[in-house]
Amino acid sequence: MDVASPARAAVPEPAAEDTRRPLLRWGVHAGWVLVLALGTELRVGRFGFHPSDQGFILAQAWRVLHGEVPHADIISARPLGSAVLHVADFALPMPLFFGSSFLSMIEIIVATIAFAALVTRRRVLDWGPGMTAMVAAASLINLNAFPLMAWHTVDGIALTACGAWALDTGLSKNRALARRGGLALLGCAVFVKQSFVLAAVIGVVWLLLHPATRAGTRRVLRFVLDLLALGAPGLLYVAWVSLGGGFAEMVEQLTGGVPAYGERLLGLWLEDPEALTRAPVRELAFFAAIAVVLLAVRLPGDRLGAAGRIASWVLVLAGAAAVVWTVVDGRFTGSSRWADVLWWIVAVSVPVNAAVTRKVPWAGLLVLATGFMTSLSWGNDTPTLLTGTLALTALLLLSHVVPPRPRLARRWVTATAGLTAVAVCGWVVVARHDQAAYLDLGHDRLTEDLGDVTPAMAGIRTNPSTHTFVRQIRGCLDRFPAAKTAILPDSPFAYPAFGLRNPFPLEWPLPLEIVGDAPERMLATADELNREGGYLVLFETDSIRQLATGGPVPESIPVDTPVFDYLGLEKAIQARLTGRAVTCGSFVGKYAP
C-alpha cells in the first residue's frame, strides 16, 4: 500500500538546514488551518444563534465536567463521547461559545486534510500551494450552510478521517504508535454516535487485509494488541458507566431510539426516477454517462494514442464540470439533495478508478463509508457535512485514471487558481450564511451581542428577539436564585452559558431524545426537588422556533399562561412541582428557595 503520510526520510547534509525546512512547512500548514478556522468563525460562525442545538453538546460536556456519569446521571440516545471530547472547549482561552465554534471549524479542516492525504497518497508536506488551496476550499464546502457548533457528527467525521490517516501511516511505515493511535481514534468514533460503528469495522478490515499485519514472527501478539487499542475507548467508556451504576440504563437508552437506515441517500431517485432529469440529480446522470465513455477510452490503455489521451482529458474535465455544477445547483440547501448526488458521483468514480488502475481505491471507499455514516441521522439524513470532501474525492479519483500531463503551469499559476477557488467558496459560504444564519435572521438583522448577557457568549451575534429571550433568563436567575435550575424544554445552552446545574437527567427533552425510562426519571426528579427544595424550574410558553423569525418576546405574561411542551411531559412536571408559581419575562416557573 502506498504511503499517505510517510515516515521521516534520512536527512542529508547540511542537517540543520533540512531539519528546519520540514518544521517550517508544518508551521505553514498549521498556520493556514488556524487562520482559515479563525477567519471563518469571525465572519460566519459567530453570526446567528439558536438556543436549542447550539448548546446541546456543550450542556452535556458541562455535566461530564462536573462528574456526572453518562446514562446513569445523563439520559442520552447516543453514547456521550462528544460530551467527553468537548470538555476541552471549556479550557480554551476565549469565550466558551466562540471558542467551541472555532474548534469545530478546526475539526472540519483537519478531517478534510486527512481524507485528501489518503486519496492522493501524498504526504501533506509535499503538497503544493494549488493542492493546499483546493483542500481549504473543500473545507469551506464541507461547512456550507451548517452552523459552526460542537456536534457529534462533526466529531465522528474528524475521528474517522484522522484515525484512518494515522492507521495508514502506521501500517505503511511499521509505526506501532501511529497504528494503534489511529485504531484508538476509530474506536472513539463509535462512541460519539452509533452510526459511526462502521469506523471500527473499517479498522479491523484494514488490519486483516494489510500485508504488514501478516508479516513478522510476533504477528499474532501484535494483532491482539492492535485490537485492544481499537477497543480501548469502548472498554473505558463501558467501565466508567458500569462503575457509575448505569450499565443497564446505557443498554436500554442506546437501543431504544428510533433507528436510521440511510434510505433517503441509498434510494436517491428510486421514488421518483424523473429526478434524474432535474437539477441537481441530473448531474449524476451526466457524470455516469461520462464515466462509461471514459472507461471505453481508458481500458485499452495507450493503444488509442494521442487521440485517446486527449479524449481522456476532455472527459475528465467534463466530469469535473458535472461535480462543480452539482455544488452550484445544490445552493447549499439540504432539500436539493446535492450532498446525496455528490455521494453517488463518488460511488461511480470508485469502480471507474479501480477498473482503469487495476487497484481498489480504498480511500475512496472510506469516503463513501463515512458519507453513509454521516447520513444516519434524525434531523439531517444526508452527507451534507462531507460535501467538499466528496467533490474533491471525485475529482481526484478521475484525475488518477488519465495519463500524466506535461507540467505546463508554473507554481504561481496553480497557486492563483487554488486561491481563487478558496475565495469563491468563501464568498458563497459567507453569502449563504448572511442570507439566513441557521435558525436565525439575515446578517444585517443580527444586531445584538450576547456578550452583553454573559461573558461565555461574548462575540456571538443574534437578532433582538433571541437576545431578549437570553436576557430574560439572566434576569430570572437574578430574581430567583437557586442551587438547582432548569429551563424546559428547549434551552440547553443556558446551563454552560450561565454555569447552572440542571437537576433533571435531560437537557433537551425532544420526543426523539426521550428514550428508556426518561419520563419516569424526569417526574421522579420533580418529586426529589419537592423534598429538598432550593430549585427554580422555568417553562417556555411559546415554541422557541419563533425566535428564528424574530417574533415578539413579551416582557411579562400572566402566571397561568400555558407552557409549551412536546409530549405533555413539561406540563406534568409543572403540575407535580409544589413550589411557588412565578412569572418572569416570557417564562412561567416553579420556585422553592
XYZ file of C-alpha atoms in Angstrom:
593
model
C 0.000 0.000 0.000
C 1.289 3.479 -0.808
C 2.097 5.971 1.881
C -0.440 8.612 2.848
C 1.740 10.268 5.459
C 5.233 8.835 5.081
C 7.987 8.287 7.537
C 10.700 10.828 8.076
C 13.343 10.437 5.402
C 17.056 10.222 6.064
C 18.420 13.731 6.453
C 21.363 14.628 4.193
C 23.933 17.296 4.977
C 23.652 20.010 5.977
C 21.380 18.610 8.711
C 20.430 21.895 10.345
C 19.045 23.432 7.140
C 16.972 20.376 6.152
C 15.655 19.922 9.662
C 14.309 23.442 9.684
C 12.564 23.074 6.338
C 10.024 20.398 7.410
C 9.366 22.324 10.602
C 8.755 25.447 8.548
C 6.363 23.564 6.243
C 4.469 22.097 9.193
C 4.286 25.606 10.621
C 2.893 26.955 7.365
C 0.224 24.232 7.234
C -0.696 24.696 10.897
C -0.846 28.417 10.260
C -3.276 28.291 7.350
C -5.519 25.893 9.269
C -5.688 28.269 12.239
C -6.131 31.352 10.050
C -8.919 29.752 7.993
C -10.693 28.459 11.115
C -10.434 31.798 12.924
C -11.454 33.774 9.844
C -14.477 31.525 9.303
C -15.505 31.867 12.924
C -15.104 35.661 12.898
C -17.046 36.176 9.665
C -19.512 33.287 9.677
C -19.610 31.143 12.802
C -20.336 33.800 15.395
C -23.230 35.315 13.443
C -26.522 33.675 14.313
C -27.562 31.753 17.396
C -30.382 29.461 18.366
C -30.845 28.388 21.991
C -31.517 24.713 21.214
C -28.954 22.930 19.011
C -26.109 25.344 19.587
C -25.699 24.462 23.241
C -26.738 20.818 23.340
C -23.308 19.151 23.261
C -21.776 21.825 25.490
C -24.519 21.244 28.060
C -23.682 17.533 28.164
C -19.956 18.337 28.392
C -20.749 20.684 31.301
C -22.350 17.758 33.142
C -19.378 15.477 32.472
C -17.031 18.217 33.659
C -18.867 18.163 36.988
C -18.522 14.418 37.420
C -21.878 13.163 36.171
C -21.878 9.680 34.661
C -23.332 9.049 31.185
C -26.641 7.183 31.159
C -26.672 6.914 34.961
C -26.990 10.685 35.508
C -27.451 11.833 31.895
C -30.094 10.255 29.676
C -28.897 10.058 26.074
C -29.979 8.204 22.952
C -26.315 8.293 21.834
C -23.052 7.475 23.592
C -21.637 10.613 25.169
C -18.202 10.531 23.574
C -18.725 14.029 22.163
C -19.510 15.356 25.622
C -16.197 13.951 26.832
C -14.288 15.439 23.878
C -15.824 18.880 24.274
C -14.835 19.212 27.902
C -11.705 20.631 26.227
C -13.786 23.582 24.945
C -14.029 24.924 28.483
C -10.229 25.171 28.679
C -9.811 27.372 25.600
C -8.540 30.904 26.369
C -11.548 32.575 24.721
C -15.301 32.905 25.334
C -16.871 29.452 25.552
C -19.286 29.556 22.620
C -16.868 31.414 20.347
C -14.029 29.007 21.179
C -16.215 25.929 20.749
C -17.225 27.037 17.233
C -13.601 27.814 16.376
C -12.582 24.316 17.495
C -15.338 22.746 15.387
C -14.039 24.501 12.279
C -10.558 23.182 13.025
C -12.073 19.684 13.182
C -13.708 20.168 9.775
C -10.479 21.406 8.173
C -8.262 18.687 9.674
C -10.726 15.980 8.597
C -10.670 17.394 5.054
C -6.864 17.308 5.086
C -6.818 13.711 6.338
C -9.186 12.448 3.631
C -7.259 14.328 0.936
C -3.947 12.852 2.113
C -5.416 9.343 1.943
C -6.958 9.817 -1.514
C -3.907 11.474 -3.079
C -1.442 9.061 -1.426
C 0.831 12.079 -0.885
C 2.066 13.429 2.400
C 0.878 16.896 3.310
C 4.414 18.326 3.277
C 4.639 17.501 -0.428
C 1.507 19.415 -1.350
C 1.993 22.475 -3.469
C 0.027 25.682 -2.978
C -2.576 24.600 -5.527
C -3.446 21.357 -3.745
C -3.391 23.056 -0.353
C -5.788 25.715 -1.592
C -8.118 23.080 -3.062
C -8.292 21.345 0.316
C -9.011 24.676 2.011
C -11.823 25.289 -0.476
C -13.206 21.788 0.157
C -13.209 22.550 3.903
C -15.433 25.567 3.310
C -17.788 23.497 1.161
C -17.910 20.905 3.949
C -19.210 23.642 6.244
C -21.645 25.027 3.599
C -24.760 26.279 5.441
C -24.211 24.235 8.612
C -23.860 26.203 11.871
C -20.438 26.180 13.472
C -21.014 24.430 16.790
C -19.937 21.418 18.793
C -21.754 18.474 17.207
C -21.372 14.704 17.346
C -21.468 14.250 13.565
C -18.538 16.645 13.126
C -16.659 14.714 15.816
C -17.414 11.383 14.154
C -16.165 12.548 10.759
C -12.972 14.007 12.254
C -12.197 10.911 14.332
C -12.816 8.585 11.380
C -10.657 10.624 8.996
C -7.768 11.177 11.405
C -7.928 7.598 12.688
C -7.726 6.162 9.185
C -4.904 8.560 8.278
C -2.848 7.560 11.324
C -3.613 3.853 10.813
C -2.499 4.002 7.186
C 0.729 5.733 8.170
C 1.409 3.242 10.940
C 0.816 0.228 8.721
C 2.810 1.577 5.800
C 5.819 2.588 7.889
C 5.542 -0.017 10.650
C 4.996 2.590 13.333
C 3.211 0.961 16.237
C 2.302 4.246 17.949
C 0.689 5.714 14.823
C -1.064 2.437 14.011
C -2.549 1.963 17.466
C -3.296 5.651 17.863
C -5.275 5.521 14.639
C -7.155 2.462 15.826
C -7.952 4.184 19.115
C -9.373 7.167 17.215
C -11.545 4.859 15.113
C -12.738 3.245 18.335
C -13.553 6.688 19.748
C -15.680 7.477 16.674
C -18.108 4.721 17.654
C -18.775 6.416 20.981
C -19.763 9.813 19.634
C -22.675 8.280 17.734
C -23.818 4.738 16.965
C -23.836 5.409 13.231
C -20.027 5.524 13.263
C -19.705 1.911 14.412
C -18.662 1.147 10.834
C -15.433 3.063 11.570
C -14.339 0.287 13.915
C -15.255 -2.356 11.338
C -13.147 -0.492 8.781
C -10.230 -0.542 11.214
C -10.442 -4.312 11.673
C -10.764 -4.984 7.932
C -7.840 -2.675 7.232
C -5.695 -4.624 9.700
C -6.685 -8.013 8.299
C -6.052 -7.083 4.665
C -2.831 -5.129 5.014
C 0.346 -7.127 4.270
C 2.148 -5.583 7.242
C -0.263 -7.315 9.611
C 0.743 -10.740 8.269
C 4.477 -10.047 8.381
C 6.849 -10.789 11.274
C 7.208 -13.540 13.815
C 5.075 -11.889 16.501
C 2.145 -11.023 14.267
C -0.475 -12.738 16.470
C 0.560 -10.808 19.578
C 0.763 -7.596 17.575
C -2.710 -8.145 16.139
C -4.132 -8.755 19.615
C -2.533 -5.555 20.905
C -3.905 -3.681 17.897
C -7.410 -4.935 18.635
C -7.018 -3.849 22.250
C -6.101 -0.360 21.047
C -9.225 -0.310 18.880
C -11.427 -1.489 21.730
C -9.803 0.562 24.499
C -12.113 3.621 24.190
C -15.172 1.378 24.339
C -13.858 -0.622 27.281
C -13.078 2.551 29.208
C -16.494 4.033 28.424
C -18.390 0.909 29.464
C -16.275 0.550 32.632
C -16.932 4.200 33.562
C -20.673 3.850 33.043
C -20.796 0.493 34.838
C -18.897 1.759 37.882
C -21.349 4.671 37.987
C -24.268 2.260 38.061
C -25.585 2.975 34.577
C -24.836 -0.166 32.552
C -28.449 -1.368 32.280
C -29.621 2.177 31.514
C -26.928 2.524 28.842
C -28.121 -0.593 27.033
C -31.751 0.500 27.252
C -31.072 4.048 26.079
C -28.707 3.206 23.208
C -31.036 0.540 21.821
C -34.279 2.405 22.478
C -34.011 5.225 19.955
C -35.623 5.417 16.536
C -33.225 3.734 14.065
C -31.910 5.413 10.905
C -31.086 3.358 7.810
C -29.932 5.891 5.213
C -32.821 5.042 2.923
C -33.068 8.587 1.501
C -29.415 8.502 0.450
C -29.476 4.978 -0.974
C -32.792 5.491 -2.747
C -31.994 8.905 -4.195
C -34.017 8.553 -7.401
C -35.979 5.333 -6.771
C -39.134 7.029 -5.543
C -39.083 9.485 -8.438
C -36.969 8.328 -11.427
C -37.747 11.595 -13.215
C -35.499 13.304 -10.665
C -32.590 12.182 -12.864
C -33.690 14.841 -15.340
C -33.890 17.667 -12.784
C -31.203 19.700 -11.015
C -29.076 18.726 -9.222
C -29.732 14.984 -9.671
C -29.392 15.342 -13.430
C -25.652 15.944 -12.898
C -25.395 12.361 -11.649
C -26.838 11.023 -14.910
C -24.467 13.263 -16.861
C -21.486 12.117 -14.777
C -22.429 8.428 -15.150
C -22.598 8.789 -18.943
C -19.164 10.424 -18.957
C -17.798 7.623 -16.769
C -18.979 4.941 -19.217
C -17.313 6.688 -22.159
C -14.158 7.292 -20.108
C -13.960 3.589 -19.313
C -14.225 2.747 -23.010
C -11.389 5.161 -23.778
C -9.065 4.205 -20.915
C -9.456 0.415 -20.684
C -7.454 -0.159 -23.919
C -4.546 1.670 -22.256
C -2.345 3.732 -24.587
C -3.342 1.842 -27.728
C -5.554 4.758 -28.807
C -2.513 7.029 -28.871
C -2.671 10.790 -28.686
C -6.366 10.841 -29.582
C -7.147 8.635 -26.605
C -5.113 10.820 -24.247
C -6.814 13.981 -25.467
C -10.259 12.372 -25.225
C -9.457 11.182 -21.697
C -8.619 14.686 -20.510
C -11.680 16.159 -22.209
C -13.892 13.586 -20.474
C -12.250 14.209 -17.099
C -12.797 17.951 -17.487
C -16.448 17.290 -18.361
C -16.776 15.107 -15.264
C -15.188 17.840 -13.172
C -17.711 20.294 -14.608
C -20.537 17.964 -13.514
C -19.125 17.876 -9.977
C -18.781 21.657 -9.820
C -22.234 22.173 -11.265
C -23.713 19.850 -8.650
C -22.353 22.163 -5.968
C -23.721 25.195 -7.827
C -27.149 23.639 -8.405
C -27.292 22.448 -4.798
C -27.301 26.021 -3.461
C -26.079 24.692 -0.098
C -29.616 23.624 0.836
C -30.356 20.156 2.171
C -33.685 19.965 0.351
C -31.922 19.990 -3.026
C -30.241 16.634 -2.209
C -26.922 17.901 -3.627
C -24.935 16.022 -0.962
C -26.641 12.767 -1.954
C -25.791 13.438 -5.601
C -22.116 14.002 -4.740
C -22.085 10.751 -2.743
C -23.392 8.845 -5.751
C -20.882 10.569 -8.033
C -18.097 9.217 -5.804
C -19.808 5.819 -5.898
C -19.482 5.930 -9.704
C -15.897 7.225 -9.543
C -14.636 4.371 -7.344
C -15.296 1.467 -9.789
C -14.097 3.561 -12.733
C -10.819 4.245 -10.926
C -10.497 0.587 -9.881
C -11.133 -0.711 -13.405
C -8.575 1.563 -15.045
C -5.815 1.481 -12.408
C -6.309 -2.216 -11.554
C -6.239 -1.270 -7.851
C -9.014 -0.838 -5.327
C -9.167 2.835 -4.230
C -9.540 2.100 -0.546
C -9.543 5.777 0.372
C -12.479 6.387 -1.965
C -14.373 3.550 -0.297
C -13.561 5.090 3.096
C -15.019 8.428 1.988
C -18.143 6.647 0.750
C -18.493 4.771 4.040
C -18.063 7.977 6.026
C -20.680 9.709 3.905
C -23.109 6.882 4.604
C -22.383 7.008 8.345
C -22.908 10.782 8.282
C -26.330 10.372 6.670
C -27.588 8.154 9.504
C -29.282 10.990 11.323
C -32.715 12.015 12.551
C -32.589 15.645 11.514
C -30.017 15.809 8.689
C -30.145 12.433 6.929
C -27.755 13.396 4.143
C -23.928 13.630 3.999
C -24.036 17.429 3.887
C -21.078 17.817 6.246
C -18.908 15.846 3.797
C -19.840 17.602 0.546
C -16.462 19.262 -0.020
C -14.612 16.017 0.592
C -16.989 14.128 -1.699
C -16.467 16.657 -4.502
C -12.673 16.688 -4.073
C -12.525 12.881 -3.896
C -14.461 12.521 -7.155
C -12.111 14.969 -8.874
C -9.003 13.206 -7.565
C -10.243 9.719 -8.471
C -10.979 10.892 -12.005
C -7.594 12.567 -12.378
C -5.866 9.298 -11.427
C -7.259 7.394 -14.443
C -5.789 9.610 -17.174
C -2.195 9.704 -18.440
C 0.101 12.143 -16.651
C 0.004 15.538 -18.311
C 3.116 17.579 -19.004
C 3.800 20.195 -16.366
C 2.718 23.273 -18.305
C 1.658 25.541 -15.464
C 4.093 27.241 -13.156
C 3.515 27.027 -9.423
C 2.217 30.605 -9.221
C -0.486 29.711 -11.758
C -1.772 26.743 -9.746
C -1.499 28.785 -6.570
C -3.546 31.576 -8.120
C -6.167 29.116 -9.342
C -6.349 27.489 -5.898
C -6.639 30.795 -4.071
C -9.368 31.821 -6.497
C -11.261 28.630 -5.604
C -10.864 29.440 -1.891
C -12.085 32.988 -2.446
C -15.117 31.851 -4.462
C -16.063 29.149 -1.953
C -15.559 31.564 0.927
C -17.705 34.188 -0.766
C -20.501 31.661 -1.382
C -20.391 30.373 2.218
C -20.485 33.911 3.591
C -23.329 34.881 1.258
C -25.335 31.804 2.224
C -24.921 32.433 5.948
C -25.560 36.170 5.536
C -28.814 35.416 3.765
C -30.111 33.477 6.762
C -27.988 32.025 9.524
C -29.030 28.665 10.963
C -32.380 29.214 12.695
C -31.739 32.958 12.770
C -32.164 36.001 10.557
C -30.039 37.598 7.863
C -26.679 39.160 8.667
C -27.930 42.770 8.724
C -30.515 41.870 11.392
C -28.062 40.162 13.751
C -27.513 43.359 15.691
C -27.174 42.141 19.287
C -24.080 40.716 21.010
C -24.895 38.037 23.594
C -21.759 39.009 25.472
C -23.963 41.743 26.969
C -25.768 38.983 28.861
C -22.997 36.538 29.775
C -19.225 36.531 29.132
C -19.424 32.912 27.919
C -21.238 34.151 24.805
C -19.139 37.219 24.029
C -18.844 37.853 20.302
C -21.944 35.828 19.366
C -24.378 37.991 17.370
C -28.091 37.329 17.101
C -31.413 39.059 16.431
C -33.115 41.253 19.058
C -35.771 38.631 19.862
C -33.257 35.898 20.701
C -31.193 38.435 22.660
C -34.297 39.370 24.676
C -35.013 35.697 25.339
C -31.484 35.078 26.653
C -31.507 38.323 28.661
C -34.767 37.291 30.311
C -33.180 34.042 31.506
C -30.386 36.098 33.077
C -32.995 38.301 34.777
C -34.907 35.295 36.099
C -31.743 33.818 37.588
C -31.030 37.104 39.369
C -34.567 37.409 40.716
C -34.924 33.789 41.811
C -31.501 32.414 42.840
C -31.418 28.654 43.369
C -28.811 25.898 43.579
C -30.712 23.792 41.053
C -32.129 25.421 37.929
C -33.775 24.041 34.813
C -35.189 25.694 31.683
C -37.620 23.439 29.796
C -37.827 22.268 27.132
C -35.569 23.931 24.526
C -32.699 25.843 26.144
C -29.763 23.502 26.843
C -27.332 26.354 26.066
C -28.241 28.057 29.354
C -26.520 25.506 31.593
C -22.956 26.085 30.359
C -23.631 29.724 29.454
C -24.734 30.670 32.981
C -22.973 27.942 34.962
C -26.211 26.246 36.049
C -26.660 22.757 37.467
C -29.618 21.055 35.832
C -31.311 18.662 38.295
C -33.139 16.772 35.531
C -31.384 13.978 33.607
C -32.187 15.543 30.207
C -31.020 18.879 28.768
C -33.303 18.853 25.765
C -36.381 16.613 26.101
C -37.286 16.386 22.434
C -39.572 13.453 21.582
C -36.763 11.503 19.858
C -34.398 12.130 22.795
C -36.806 10.622 25.311
C -35.586 7.032 25.496
C -35.654 4.318 28.123
C -37.323 5.365 31.361
C -36.808 9.082 30.736
C -40.388 10.197 31.580
C -40.387 8.322 34.871
C -36.964 9.674 35.836
C -37.954 13.236 34.959
C -41.060 13.009 37.158
C -39.088 11.314 39.933
C -36.663 14.247 39.822
C -39.595 16.623 40.327
C -40.578 14.678 43.460
C -36.995 14.874 44.708
C -36.955 18.638 44.169
C -40.152 18.943 46.197
C -38.494 17.120 49.086
C -35.211 19.004 49.033
C -36.223 22.487 47.838
C -33.705 25.032 46.551
C -34.847 24.954 42.928
C -36.054 27.109 40.067
C -37.711 25.460 37.062
C -38.596 27.791 34.200
C -41.012 26.791 31.452
C -41.114 28.323 27.981
C -44.556 29.493 26.936
C -44.026 29.607 23.163
C -42.199 27.457 20.650
C -38.582 28.544 20.569
C -38.701 28.289 16.769
C -40.376 31.689 16.682
C -37.067 33.244 17.710
C -35.628 32.221 14.341
C -38.098 34.550 12.637
C -37.577 37.448 15.038
C -41.048 37.009 16.530
C -42.092 39.101 19.537
C -40.929 38.068 23.009
C -43.243 39.508 25.690
C -41.632 41.243 28.664
C -44.287 39.910 31.028
C -47.053 37.310 30.969
C -49.731 36.082 33.411
C -48.655 33.312 35.758
C -51.346 30.997 34.365
C -50.060 31.210 30.770
C -49.951 27.681 29.254
C -46.462 26.268 28.843
C -45.051 24.881 25.614
C -44.254 21.179 25.521
C -43.955 18.271 23.089
C -45.467 15.196 24.736
C -47.124 16.577 27.871
C -44.014 15.936 29.995
C -43.335 19.597 30.799
C -46.940 20.166 31.843
C -46.777 17.071 34.050
C -43.594 18.331 35.709
C -45.165 21.761 36.246
C -48.206 20.193 37.887
C -46.010 17.938 40.044
C -43.790 20.660 41.460
C -45.134 22.195 44.681
C -43.014 25.351 44.685
C -44.397 28.856 44.346
C -45.699 29.722 40.893
C -43.741 32.633 39.444
C -43.552 34.565 36.218
C -40.522 36.222 34.741
C -40.355 37.788 31.282
C -41.810 35.285 28.821
C -41.383 32.402 31.283
C -43.545 30.879 33.970
C -41.967 28.727 36.622
C -41.962 26.999 39.968
C -39.644 28.326 42.666
C -38.664 26.942 46.066
C -35.806 28.902 47.706
